[in-house]
GROMACS .gro file of C-alpha atoms in nm:
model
  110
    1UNK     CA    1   2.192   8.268   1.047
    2UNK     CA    2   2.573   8.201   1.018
    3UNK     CA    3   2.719   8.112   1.363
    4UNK     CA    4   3.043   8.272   1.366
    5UNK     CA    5   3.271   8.007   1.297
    6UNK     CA    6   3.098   7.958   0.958
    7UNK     CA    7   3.141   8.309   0.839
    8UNK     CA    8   3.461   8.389   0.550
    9UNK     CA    9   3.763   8.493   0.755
   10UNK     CA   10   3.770   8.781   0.538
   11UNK     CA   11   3.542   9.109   0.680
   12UNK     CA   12   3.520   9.194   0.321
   13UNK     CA   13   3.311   8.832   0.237
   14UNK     CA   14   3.158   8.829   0.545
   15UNK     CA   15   3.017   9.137   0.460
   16UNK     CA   16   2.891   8.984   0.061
   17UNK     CA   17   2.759   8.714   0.196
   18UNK     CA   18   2.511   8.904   0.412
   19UNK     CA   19   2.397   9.205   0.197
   20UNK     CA   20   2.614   9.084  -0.186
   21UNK     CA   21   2.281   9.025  -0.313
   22UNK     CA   22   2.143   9.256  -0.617
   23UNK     CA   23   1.755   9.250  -0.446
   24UNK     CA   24   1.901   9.303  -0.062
   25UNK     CA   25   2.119   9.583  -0.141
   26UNK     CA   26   1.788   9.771  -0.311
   27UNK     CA   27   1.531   9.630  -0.021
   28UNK     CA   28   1.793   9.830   0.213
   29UNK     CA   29   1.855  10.110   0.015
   30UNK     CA   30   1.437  10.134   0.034
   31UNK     CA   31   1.438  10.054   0.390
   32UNK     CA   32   1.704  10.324   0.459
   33UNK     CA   33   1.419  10.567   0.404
   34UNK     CA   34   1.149  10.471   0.615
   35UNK     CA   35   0.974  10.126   0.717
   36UNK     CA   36   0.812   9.948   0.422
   37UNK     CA   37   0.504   9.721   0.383
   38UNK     CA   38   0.588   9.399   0.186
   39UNK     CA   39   0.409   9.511  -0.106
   40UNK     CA   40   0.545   9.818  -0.123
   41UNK     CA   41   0.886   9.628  -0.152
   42UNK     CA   42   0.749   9.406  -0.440
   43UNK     CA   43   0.656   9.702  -0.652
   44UNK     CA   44   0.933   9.920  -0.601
   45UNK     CA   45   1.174   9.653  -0.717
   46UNK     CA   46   1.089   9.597  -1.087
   47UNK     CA   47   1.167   9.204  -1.154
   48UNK     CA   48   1.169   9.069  -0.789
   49UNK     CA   49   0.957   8.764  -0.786
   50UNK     CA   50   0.757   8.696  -0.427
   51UNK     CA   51   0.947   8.401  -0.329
   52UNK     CA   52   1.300   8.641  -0.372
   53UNK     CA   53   1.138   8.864  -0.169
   54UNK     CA   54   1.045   8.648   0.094
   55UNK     CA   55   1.377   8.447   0.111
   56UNK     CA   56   1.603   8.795   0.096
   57UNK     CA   57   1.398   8.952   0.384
   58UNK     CA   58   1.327   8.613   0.591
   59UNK     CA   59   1.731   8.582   0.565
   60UNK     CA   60   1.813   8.958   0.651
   61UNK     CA   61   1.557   8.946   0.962
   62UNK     CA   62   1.741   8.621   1.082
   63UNK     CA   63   2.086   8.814   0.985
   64UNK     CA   64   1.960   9.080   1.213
   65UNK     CA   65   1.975   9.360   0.999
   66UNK     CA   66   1.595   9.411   0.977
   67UNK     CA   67   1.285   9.330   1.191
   68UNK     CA   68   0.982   9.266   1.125
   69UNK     CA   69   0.659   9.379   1.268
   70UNK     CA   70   0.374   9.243   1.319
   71UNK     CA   71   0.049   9.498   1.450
   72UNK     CA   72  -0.226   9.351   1.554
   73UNK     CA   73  -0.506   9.506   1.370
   74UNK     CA   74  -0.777   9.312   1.060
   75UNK     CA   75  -0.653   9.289   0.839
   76UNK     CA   76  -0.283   9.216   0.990
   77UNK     CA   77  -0.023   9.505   0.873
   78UNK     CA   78   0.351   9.398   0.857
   79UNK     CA   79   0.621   9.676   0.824
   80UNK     CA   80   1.003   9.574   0.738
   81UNK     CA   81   1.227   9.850   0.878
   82UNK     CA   82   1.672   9.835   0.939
   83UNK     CA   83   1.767   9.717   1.273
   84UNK     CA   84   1.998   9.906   1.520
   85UNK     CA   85   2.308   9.682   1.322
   86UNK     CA   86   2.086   9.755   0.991
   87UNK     CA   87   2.150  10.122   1.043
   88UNK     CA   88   2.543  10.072   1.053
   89UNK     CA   89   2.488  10.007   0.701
   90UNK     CA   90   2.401  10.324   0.599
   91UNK     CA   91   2.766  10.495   0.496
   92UNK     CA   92   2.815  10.147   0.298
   93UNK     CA   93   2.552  10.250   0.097
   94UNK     CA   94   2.590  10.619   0.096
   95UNK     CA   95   3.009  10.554  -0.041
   96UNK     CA   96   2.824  10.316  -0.307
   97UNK     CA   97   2.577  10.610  -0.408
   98UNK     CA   98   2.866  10.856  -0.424
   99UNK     CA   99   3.090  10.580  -0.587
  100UNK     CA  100   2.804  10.515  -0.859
  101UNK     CA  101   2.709  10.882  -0.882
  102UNK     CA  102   3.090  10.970  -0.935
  103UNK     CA  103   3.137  10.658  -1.164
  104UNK     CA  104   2.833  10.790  -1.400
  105UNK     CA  105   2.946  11.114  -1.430
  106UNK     CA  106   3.300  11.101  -1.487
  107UNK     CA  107   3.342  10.749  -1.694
  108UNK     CA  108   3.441  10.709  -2.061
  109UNK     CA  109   3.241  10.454  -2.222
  110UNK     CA  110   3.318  10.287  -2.524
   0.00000   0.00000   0.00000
């Protein structure tokens, strides 16, 4: 985790740098629905290799946009769910659904 004197001066980068990722942008958008089991992140994201997975949700946890839970049961079950500050993400993500929604309907492509 950034301390705050190494984060961009710009909101806008700050902002990148924590979610700009392709594979922590979909983890959230998954995690926006309900709490998620690490392998039920793997295959939901066609192409994400373990060790992406891992890093992207090891970094977000110490971001503190998710936690991670651990229950105590055999075998051990770990859920991934949006933290209180996770959850302020969720009109980024709806404008970028509308945005992307809007964008696919409406473009000309050559």
């Amino acid at each position: 985790m950034l301390t705050k004197d190494e984060l961009p001066e710009c909101p806008v980068a700050t902002t990148v740098s924590l979610i700009g990722s392709k594979w922590k942008l979909l983890i959230i958008r998954n995690l926006l629905e309900r709490p998620w089991r690490f392998n039920e992140l793997k295959k939901s994201l066609a192409g994400i290799s373990q060790k992406v997975l891992t890093d992207s949700l090891r970094s977000m946890e110490n971001d503190g946009i998710i936690t991670r839970t651990v229950y105590p049961e055999v075998p051990p079950r770990v859920e991934y769910a949006l933290s209180e500050l996770g959850e302020t993400m969720r009109p980024i993500l709806d404008s970028m659904k509308e945005w992307g929604t809007n964008y696919k309907k409406n473009a000309t492509f050559q």
